[in-house]
CSV table of C-alpha atoms in Angstrom, one decimal:
chain,number,residue,atom,x,y,z
A,1,MET,CA,122.0,57.9,-41.5
A,2,ASN,CA,123.3,60.4,-38.8
A,3,SER,CA,120.5,62.9,-38.3
A,4,GLU,CA,122.3,64.5,-35.2
A,5,ARG,CA,124.7,66.5,-37.4
A,6,SER,CA,123.3,69.9,-38.5
A,7,ARG,CA,124.3,69.5,-42.1
A,8,TYR,CA,125.4,66.5,-44.2
A,9,LEU,CA,125.0,64.8,-47.6
A,10,PHE,CA,123.4,61.4,-48.0
A,11,THR,CA,123.0,59.2,-51.1
A,12,SER,CA,120.8,56.4,-52.3
A,13,GLU,CA,120.5,54.5,-55.6
A,14,SER,CA,117.8,52.6,-57.4
A,15,VAL,CA,117.8,50.4,-60.5
A,16,SER,CA,115.0,49.9,-63.1
A,17,GLU,CA,112.8,47.0,-63.9
A,18,GLY,CA,115.2,46.2,-66.8
A,19,HIS,CA,118.3,46.0,-64.7
A,20,PRO,CA,119.6,42.4,-65.0
A,21,ASP,CA,119.3,41.7,-61.3
A,22,LYS,CA,115.8,43.1,-61.3
A,23,VAL,CA,114.9,40.9,-64.3
A,24,ALA,CA,116.0,38.0,-62.2
A,25,ASP,CA,114.0,39.2,-59.2
A,26,ARG,CA,110.9,39.6,-61.4
A,27,ILE,CA,111.2,36.1,-62.8
A,28,SER,CA,111.7,34.6,-59.3
A,29,ASP,CA,108.7,36.4,-57.9
A,30,THR,CA,106.7,35.3,-61.0
A,31,VAL,CA,107.5,31.8,-60.0
A,32,VAL,CA,106.3,32.4,-56.4
A,33,ASP,CA,103.0,33.9,-57.7
A,34,ALA,CA,102.5,30.9,-60.0
A,35,PHE,CA,102.7,28.5,-57.1
A,36,LEU,CA,100.6,30.6,-54.7
A,37,SER,CA,97.9,31.1,-57.4
A,38,VAL,CA,97.3,27.3,-57.4
A,39,HIS,CA,98.1,26.4,-53.8
A,40,PRO,CA,98.3,29.3,-51.3
A,41,TYR,CA,100.5,27.3,-48.9
A,42,SER,CA,103.1,26.3,-51.5
A,43,ARG,CA,106.8,26.5,-50.6
A,44,VAL,CA,109.1,28.3,-53.0
A,45,ALA,CA,112.8,29.3,-52.9
A,46,CYS,CA,113.6,30.2,-56.5
A,47,GLU,CA,116.8,31.6,-57.8
A,48,THR,CA,117.2,33.0,-61.3
A,49,MET,CA,120.1,33.8,-63.5
A,50,VAL,CA,119.8,35.8,-66.7
A,51,THR,CA,122.6,36.4,-69.2
A,52,THR,CA,123.0,36.8,-73.0
A,53,ASN,CA,119.9,34.9,-74.4
A,54,ARG,CA,119.7,32.6,-71.5
A,55,ILE,CA,117.3,32.2,-68.5
A,56,ILE,CA,118.1,29.6,-65.8
A,57,LEU,CA,115.8,28.8,-62.8
A,58,ALA,CA,116.9,26.7,-59.8
A,59,GLY,CA,115.7,26.1,-56.3
A,60,GLU,CA,113.3,24.2,-54.1
A,61,VAL,CA,109.5,24.0,-54.2
A,62,ARG,CA,106.7,22.2,-52.6
A,63,ALA,CA,103.0,21.9,-53.6
A,64,PRO,CA,100.4,19.1,-53.8
A,65,GLU,CA,102.0,16.3,-55.9
A,66,GLU,CA,99.1,16.3,-58.3
A,67,SER,CA,99.5,20.0,-59.2
A,68,LEU,CA,103.3,20.2,-59.3
A,69,PRO,CA,103.8,19.1,-62.9
A,70,SER,CA,101.2,21.5,-64.3
A,71,ILE,CA,102.6,24.5,-62.3
A,72,ILE,CA,106.2,23.8,-63.3
A,73,GLY,CA,105.1,23.1,-66.9
A,74,GLY,CA,103.4,26.5,-67.1
A,75,LEU,CA,106.3,28.5,-65.8
A,76,GLU,CA,108.1,29.1,-69.1
A,77,GLU,CA,105.1,30.9,-70.6
A,78,LYS,CA,104.8,33.1,-67.5
A,79,VAL,CA,108.5,33.9,-67.4
A,80,ARG,CA,108.6,34.9,-71.1
A,81,ALA,CA,105.5,37.1,-70.5
A,82,ALA,CA,107.2,38.9,-67.6
A,83,ILE,CA,110.3,39.6,-69.8
A,84,LYS,CA,108.1,40.9,-72.6
A,85,ASP,CA,106.3,43.1,-70.1
A,86,ILE,CA,109.6,44.6,-69.1
A,87,GLY,CA,110.3,45.3,-72.7
A,88,TYR,CA,113.2,43.1,-73.8
A,89,GLU,CA,113.1,42.4,-77.5
A,90,GLN,CA,116.8,42.8,-78.3
A,91,ASP,CA,119.3,40.6,-80.2
A,92,GLY,CA,121.1,39.7,-77.0
A,93,PHE,CA,118.1,39.1,-74.8
A,94,HIS,CA,114.6,38.6,-76.3
A,95,TRP,CA,111.6,37.4,-74.4
A,96,ARG,CA,110.7,35.0,-77.2
A,97,ASP,CA,114.1,33.6,-78.2
A,98,ALA,CA,116.2,33.3,-75.0
A,99,ASP,CA,117.1,29.7,-74.0
A,100,TYR,CA,115.1,28.6,-70.9
A,101,ALA,CA,116.1,26.0,-68.4
A,102,CYS,CA,114.2,25.1,-65.2
A,103,HIS,CA,116.0,23.1,-62.4
A,104,LEU,CA,113.5,23.5,-59.6
A,105,HIS,CA,113.2,20.4,-57.4
A,106,PRO,CA,111.3,19.4,-54.2
A,107,GLN,CA,112.0,21.1,-51.0
A,108,SER,CA,114.4,19.4,-48.5
A,109,SER,CA,112.4,17.3,-46.0
A,110,ASP,CA,114.8,18.4,-43.3
A,111,ILE,CA,113.8,22.0,-43.9
A,112,ALA,CA,110.2,21.2,-44.2
A,113,GLN,CA,109.9,19.4,-40.9
A,114,GLY,CA,111.2,22.4,-39.1
A,115,VAL,CA,108.7,24.8,-40.7
A,116,ASP,CA,105.6,22.6,-40.7
A,117,ALA,CA,103.2,22.6,-37.8
A,118,ALA,CA,102.9,19.2,-36.1
A,119,GLY,CA,101.2,18.1,-32.9
A,120,ASN,CA,101.6,20.9,-30.3
A,121,LYS,CA,104.2,22.6,-32.4
A,122,ASP,CA,103.2,25.7,-34.4
A,123,GLU,CA,104.9,26.6,-37.7
A,124,GLY,CA,108.6,27.5,-37.3
A,125,ALA,CA,110.6,30.1,-39.1
A,126,GLY,CA,111.8,29.0,-42.5
A,127,ASP,CA,115.3,30.1,-41.7
A,128,GLN,CA,117.4,31.7,-39.0
A,129,GLY,CA,118.2,35.4,-39.3
A,130,ILE,CA,117.7,39.0,-38.4
A,131,MET,CA,115.1,41.2,-40.1
A,132,PHE,CA,114.9,45.0,-40.0
A,133,GLY,CA,112.1,47.5,-40.6
A,134,TYR,CA,112.4,51.3,-40.8
A,135,ALA,CA,110.2,54.3,-41.3
A,136,THR,CA,110.9,58.1,-41.3
A,137,SER,CA,108.8,61.2,-41.4
A,138,GLU,CA,110.9,62.9,-44.0
A,139,THR,CA,108.6,61.9,-47.0
A,140,PRO,CA,104.8,61.2,-47.3
A,141,GLU,CA,105.7,57.6,-48.0
A,142,PHE,CA,107.6,57.4,-44.7
A,143,MET,CA,110.7,56.5,-46.7
A,144,PRO,CA,114.2,58.0,-46.9
A,145,ALA,CA,113.9,60.8,-49.4
A,146,THR,CA,117.1,59.9,-51.3
A,147,LEU,CA,115.7,56.4,-52.1
A,148,GLN,CA,112.2,57.6,-52.8
A,149,TYR,CA,113.3,60.1,-55.4
A,150,SER,CA,115.7,57.6,-56.9
A,151,HIS,CA,112.8,55.1,-57.3
A,152,ASP,CA,110.5,57.8,-58.6
A,153,ILE,CA,112.9,58.9,-61.3
A,154,LEU,CA,113.2,55.4,-62.8
A,155,ARG,CA,109.5,54.6,-62.4
A,156,SER,CA,108.7,57.9,-64.3
A,157,LEU,CA,111.1,57.1,-67.1
A,158,ALA,CA,109.8,53.5,-67.4
A,159,GLU,CA,106.2,54.8,-67.8
A,160,ALA,CA,107.5,57.2,-70.4
A,161,ARG,CA,109.4,54.4,-72.2
A,162,HIS,CA,106.3,52.1,-72.3
A,163,ALA,CA,104.1,54.9,-73.5
A,164,ASP,CA,106.3,56.3,-76.2
A,165,LYS,CA,108.9,54.0,-77.8
A,166,SER,CA,110.1,56.8,-80.1
A,167,LEU,CA,111.9,58.3,-77.1
A,168,GLY,CA,114.7,55.9,-77.7
A,169,LEU,CA,115.0,54.7,-74.1
A,170,GLU,CA,115.6,51.0,-73.3
A,171,PRO,CA,114.8,49.0,-70.2
A,172,ASP,CA,118.1,48.9,-68.3
A,173,ALA,CA,118.7,52.0,-66.1
A,174,LYS,CA,120.2,53.1,-62.7
A,175,SER,CA,119.6,56.3,-60.8
A,176,GLN,CA,121.3,57.9,-57.8
A,177,VAL,CA,120.3,60.9,-55.7
A,178,THR,CA,122.4,62.9,-53.2
A,179,LEU,CA,120.5,65.3,-51.0
A,180,VAL,CA,121.7,68.0,-48.6
A,181,TYR,CA,120.3,67.5,-45.1
A,182,GLU,CA,120.0,70.3,-42.6
A,183,GLY,CA,118.6,69.7,-39.1
A,184,GLY,CA,117.9,66.1,-40.2
A,185,LYS,CA,115.6,67.2,-43.1
A,186,PRO,CA,116.3,67.1,-46.8
A,187,VAL,CA,116.5,70.7,-48.2
A,188,ARG,CA,118.0,70.5,-51.7
A,189,VAL,CA,119.5,68.2,-54.4
A,190,ASP,CA,123.3,68.1,-54.4
A,191,SER,CA,123.7,65.7,-57.3
A,192,ILE,CA,121.7,63.5,-59.7
A,193,VAL,CA,123.2,60.4,-61.5
A,194,LEU,CA,121.3,58.6,-64.2
A,195,SER,CA,122.5,55.9,-66.5
A,196,THR,CA,120.0,54.6,-69.0
A,197,GLN,CA,120.2,52.2,-71.9
A,198,HIS,CA,119.2,53.8,-75.2
A,199,ARG,CA,118.9,53.0,-78.8
A,200,GLU,CA,121.9,53.3,-81.1
A,201,GLY,CA,122.6,56.8,-82.4
A,202,LEU,CA,121.6,58.9,-79.4
A,203,THR,CA,124.4,61.0,-77.8
A,204,PRO,CA,124.8,61.6,-74.0
A,205,ALA,CA,123.5,65.1,-74.7
A,206,ASP,CA,120.4,63.7,-76.5
A,207,VAL,CA,119.7,61.4,-73.6
A,208,ALA,CA,120.1,64.2,-71.1
A,209,ASP,CA,117.6,66.3,-73.0
A,210,ILE,CA,115.1,63.4,-73.0
A,211,VAL,CA,115.3,62.5,-69.4
A,212,ARG,CA,115.7,66.0,-67.8
A,213,PRO,CA,112.0,67.0,-67.6
A,214,TYR,CA,111.0,63.6,-66.1
A,215,ILE,CA,113.7,63.9,-63.5
A,216,LEU,CA,112.8,67.5,-62.6
A,217,ALA,CA,109.1,66.6,-62.1
A,218,VAL,CA,110.0,64.2,-59.3
A,219,PHE,CA,111.5,66.7,-56.9
A,220,PRO,CA,109.7,69.4,-54.8
A,221,GLU,CA,109.9,72.9,-56.2
A,222,GLY,CA,113.3,74.5,-55.5
A,223,PHE,CA,115.1,71.3,-54.6
A,224,VAL,CA,117.0,71.3,-57.9
A,225,ASP,CA,118.9,74.5,-58.3
A,226,ALA,CA,121.8,76.0,-60.4
A,227,ASP,CA,124.3,74.3,-58.1
A,228,THR,CA,122.9,70.8,-58.5
A,229,ARG,CA,125.4,68.5,-60.3
A,230,TRP,CA,124.0,66.3,-63.1
A,231,HIS,CA,125.7,63.1,-64.4
A,232,VAL,CA,123.6,61.6,-67.2
A,233,ASN,CA,125.2,58.5,-68.9
A,234,PRO,CA,128.6,59.6,-67.6
A,235,THR,CA,130.4,56.8,-69.4
A,236,GLY,CA,129.0,57.8,-72.7
A,237,ASN,CA,127.3,55.1,-74.9
A,238,PHE,CA,124.9,52.7,-73.2
A,239,VAL,CA,123.4,50.7,-76.0
A,240,ILE,CA,124.3,47.1,-74.8
A,241,GLY,CA,122.5,46.6,-71.6
A,242,GLY,CA,120.3,44.3,-69.6
A,243,PRO,CA,121.2,40.6,-69.3
A,244,ASP,CA,123.2,40.9,-72.5
A,245,GLY,CA,125.5,43.5,-71.0
A,246,ASP,CA,125.7,42.1,-67.4
A,247,CYS,CA,124.6,38.8,-65.8
A,248,GLY,CA,121.7,39.2,-63.5
A,249,LEU,CA,121.0,37.2,-60.3
A,250,THR,CA,118.1,37.1,-57.8
A,251,GLY,CA,118.6,38.9,-54.6
A,252,ARG,CA,121.6,41.2,-55.4
A,253,LYS,CA,119.8,44.5,-54.9
A,254,ILE,CA,118.7,44.2,-51.2
A,255,ILE,CA,119.5,47.8,-50.3
A,256,VAL,CA,117.6,49.1,-53.3
A,257,ASP,CA,114.7,46.8,-52.2
A,258,THR,CA,114.7,48.2,-48.7
A,259,TYR,CA,115.9,51.6,-47.4
A,260,GLY,CA,118.7,52.8,-49.6
A,261,GLY,CA,121.3,52.5,-46.9
A,262,ALA,CA,119.4,54.7,-44.4
A,263,ALA,CA,118.7,51.7,-42.1
A,264,PRO,CA,120.3,48.3,-41.3
A,265,HIS,CA,119.6,45.2,-43.4
A,266,GLY,CA,119.7,41.7,-42.1
A,267,GLY,CA,121.2,40.4,-45.3
A,268,GLY,CA,118.4,38.1,-46.6
A,269,ALA,CA,116.9,38.9,-50.0
A,270,PHE,CA,113.1,38.9,-50.6
A,271,SER,CA,112.4,37.8,-54.2
A,272,GLY,CA,111.8,34.2,-55.0
A,273,LYS,CA,110.7,33.3,-51.5
A,274,ASP,CA,107.3,32.3,-50.2
A,275,PRO,CA,106.1,33.9,-47.0
A,276,THR,CA,107.1,31.1,-44.6
A,277,LYS,CA,110.6,32.5,-45.2
A,278,VAL,CA,111.0,35.1,-42.5
A,279,ASP,CA,113.7,36.9,-44.6
A,280,ARG,CA,110.7,38.2,-46.5
A,281,SER,CA,107.6,38.0,-44.3
A,282,ALA,CA,109.2,39.3,-41.1
A,283,ALA,CA,111.0,42.1,-42.9
A,284,TYR,CA,107.5,43.1,-44.2
A,285,ALA,CA,106.1,42.9,-40.6
A,286,CYS,CA,109.0,45.1,-39.3
A,287,ARG,CA,108.3,47.7,-41.9
A,288,TYR,CA,104.5,47.6,-41.1
A,289,LEU,CA,105.1,48.2,-37.4
A,290,ALA,CA,107.7,50.9,-37.9
A,291,LYS,CA,105.5,52.7,-40.4
A,292,ASN,CA,102.6,52.7,-38.1
A,293,VAL,CA,104.7,54.0,-35.2
A,294,VAL,CA,105.9,57.0,-37.3
A,295,ALA,CA,102.5,57.6,-38.8
A,296,ALA,CA,101.0,57.7,-35.3
A,297,GLY,CA,103.4,60.5,-34.4
A,298,LEU,CA,105.2,58.5,-31.8
A,299,ALA,CA,108.6,59.2,-33.2
A,300,GLU,CA,110.3,60.9,-36.2
A,301,LYS,CA,112.1,57.7,-37.2
A,302,CYS,CA,111.7,54.1,-36.1
A,303,THR,CA,114.0,51.1,-36.6
A,304,LEU,CA,112.9,47.6,-35.7
A,305,GLN,CA,114.8,44.3,-35.5
A,306,ILE,CA,113.4,40.8,-35.0
A,307,GLY,CA,115.6,37.7,-34.7
A,308,TYR,CA,114.5,34.1,-35.5
A,309,ALA,CA,115.9,30.5,-35.5
A,310,ILE,CA,115.0,28.0,-38.1
A,311,GLY,CA,112.1,25.7,-37.0
A,312,VAL,CA,111.4,27.8,-33.9
A,313,THR,CA,108.0,29.5,-33.6
A,314,ASP,CA,108.6,32.5,-31.4
A,315,PRO,CA,111.1,35.3,-32.2
A,316,LEU,CA,114.3,35.2,-30.3
A,317,SER,CA,114.5,39.0,-29.9
A,318,PHE,CA,112.6,42.2,-30.6
A,319,TYR,CA,114.5,45.4,-30.6
A,320,LEU,CA,113.2,49.0,-31.1
A,321,ASP,CA,115.1,52.2,-31.8
A,322,LEU,CA,113.3,55.5,-32.0
A,323,SER,CA,114.5,59.0,-33.0
A,324,LYS,CA,112.9,61.9,-31.1
A,325,PRO,CA,110.4,59.5,-29.4
A,326,GLU,CA,107.2,60.9,-27.9
A,327,VAL,CA,106.7,57.7,-25.8
A,328,ASP,CA,108.7,55.2,-23.7
A,329,PRO,CA,110.5,53.0,-26.2
A,330,ALA,CA,110.6,50.0,-23.8
A,331,ARG,CA,106.8,50.1,-23.4
A,332,LEU,CA,106.3,50.4,-27.1
A,333,GLU,CA,108.7,47.5,-27.7
A,334,ALA,CA,106.5,45.3,-25.4
A,335,ILE,CA,103.3,46.3,-27.2
A,336,LEU,CA,104.2,46.1,-30.8
A,337,PRO,CA,104.7,42.3,-31.2
A,338,GLN,CA,101.3,41.7,-29.7
A,339,LEU,CA,99.6,43.8,-32.4
A,340,ILE,CA,100.6,41.0,-34.9
A,341,GLY,CA,100.0,37.9,-32.8
A,342,GLY,CA,103.4,37.8,-31.2
A,343,ALA,CA,105.3,38.1,-34.5
A,344,THR,CA,105.3,34.4,-35.1
A,345,PRO,CA,105.7,33.3,-38.8
A,346,ARG,CA,102.1,32.1,-39.0
A,347,ALA,CA,100.7,35.2,-37.3
A,348,ILE,CA,102.6,37.5,-39.6
A,349,ARG,CA,101.4,35.7,-42.7
A,350,GLU,CA,97.8,35.7,-41.5
A,351,HIS,CA,97.7,39.3,-40.3
A,352,LEU,CA,99.2,40.7,-43.5
A,353,GLY,CA,97.5,38.2,-45.9
A,354,LEU,CA,100.7,37.1,-47.4
A,355,ASN,CA,99.6,33.7,-48.9
A,356,LYS,CA,98.5,35.4,-52.2
A,357,PRO,CA,100.1,35.9,-55.6
A,358,ILE,CA,101.1,39.5,-54.9
A,359,TYR,CA,104.9,39.4,-55.3
A,360,ALA,CA,105.9,40.0,-58.9
A,361,ARG,CA,104.8,43.6,-58.6
A,362,THR,CA,107.3,44.1,-55.7
A,363,ALA,CA,110.4,43.2,-57.8
A,364,ALA,CA,111.1,46.7,-59.0
A,365,TYR,CA,111.1,50.2,-57.4
A,366,GLY,CA,111.3,48.9,-53.8
A,367,HIS,CA,109.2,46.7,-51.6
A,368,PHE,CA,108.4,49.6,-49.3
A,369,GLY,CA,106.9,53.1,-49.8
A,370,ARG,CA,104.2,51.8,-52.0
A,371,ALA,CA,100.4,52.2,-51.8
A,372,PRO,CA,98.4,49.2,-50.4
A,373,GLU,CA,96.3,47.6,-53.1
A,374,ALA,CA,92.8,46.2,-53.1
A,375,ASP,CA,93.8,42.6,-53.7
A,376,GLY,CA,96.2,42.6,-50.7
A,377,GLY,CA,99.3,43.7,-52.5
A,378,PHE,CA,101.7,45.8,-50.3
A,379,SER,CA,99.5,45.1,-47.3
A,380,TRP,CA,102.5,45.8,-45.1
A,381,GLU,CA,102.2,49.5,-46.1
A,382,LYS,CA,98.8,49.9,-44.4
A,383,THR,CA,98.6,52.3,-41.4
A,384,ASP,CA,95.6,50.6,-39.7
A,385,LEU,CA,97.4,50.3,-36.4
A,386,VAL,CA,97.7,54.1,-35.9
A,387,GLU,CA,94.6,54.7,-33.9
A,388,GLU,CA,95.3,51.7,-31.6
A,389,LEU,CA,98.8,52.9,-31.0
A,390,ARG,CA,97.6,56.4,-30.2
A,391,ARG,CA,95.0,55.0,-27.7
A,392,ALA,CA,97.7,52.9,-26.1
A,393,PHE,CA,99.8,56.0,-25.3
C-alpha cells in the first residue's frame, strides 16, 4: 500500500466461516488440533476438499504409532461437529449426511529426517520459503483498516445469524471494503460490498435492510456518508451457497488470512499445518515482532521477512522495512531475531507456545488482529516485547 501519496483508495476483502474455502480450512485445522491434543509434537499436513455433500481429507501425519489409529478414527466426529458449528444443515451440504473420506497417511521419512533434531543438529525448518509479517498503526488492532473492517462485518453478521435464525441469513458470505486514505490514514468509506447467502424468498432489498445496521455499527462515526457506495448481493439471488455452490479447498484464502493485500505474502498457507512448518510458525513470529515494533512506537508501519531452507535450523535471511522509523532499522534488524531465540523453528514454537490445539479458531476472520487468549491462542498477538524494545532504544 503506497502511503506516500496524499490521497488514494485501497480495498481489502474477507470471507465468512461458511465460505467453502474457509470450511476446508476449519476442517484442516480441526485435524491439527486433534493430533496436538493427544501428542503435542505431532506432525500434520492436512488438505481438505469440500463439495456437494462430500468431505475429503488427504495429507501426511505423524504421531506415536499406538495413538495414530484412535486419533484418525475420531476425526470424522470432530469434522462433522465443526461443520455443524458453522451452521450447514442444507440439502446440498449437511454436517450429518455428507459423505466423508479420509486419506491421511504417514509423513515422508525424507521430510522427517530434515526436520527432526539428531545428534548436534537442532530441528530444521519443515520447508523452504519466505515468510512475512506486518503491522500498522492505523487501527487499534495494528491491522490494515480495510481488512479489519471487512473481517468485522462478517464476524458481526455471523454472530447475528447464530443468535437469530429468523433473520434468514445462511453461512456463506463475502465482504469488501474500499477506504479513502489521506496522508496515509483512512478517513472515509468509499464503497462497501457484501454478498451473503440467504434463505429462499428474500429479495436483495430485504437482505440489504437486514445487514445494513450490522455493517454501519462496524465503522467509526462519520466514516460512512451519503456518498458511500453500497453493493449488497449485487448478482441478485444467493440461495445456493457454501460447498454446494462452489468447491472449497484448504489454503486458498491466504490474503484474507494475512493483511488484505497491504503487505507481501510468501505464498504458503497456514491451515492444516503443525507448527514445525515455518509457513505457519514463522509467519506468526514475523507478525509478533512487527506488531511489537509498531506498538512500541518505533515506526508507523513495519514489514518483516524471514527466509528458510528445508532441514536447516537457522534462518537464511532477516529483512526489516519501516515506515517513518524512530530508530535505526539496521540496528533493530539485528536485535529482533534475538528476542525470539534467533528465530529458529524450535525457538519460535517454544517462545509462542505453538504446540497446543489452538488452530481451529484461526480458520476464519484472519490469523492476525485478534486478542491473545488465556489458553495460548493467538499468542503471536501479544505485545510483551514493547518495554524491552523501548529500553533497547
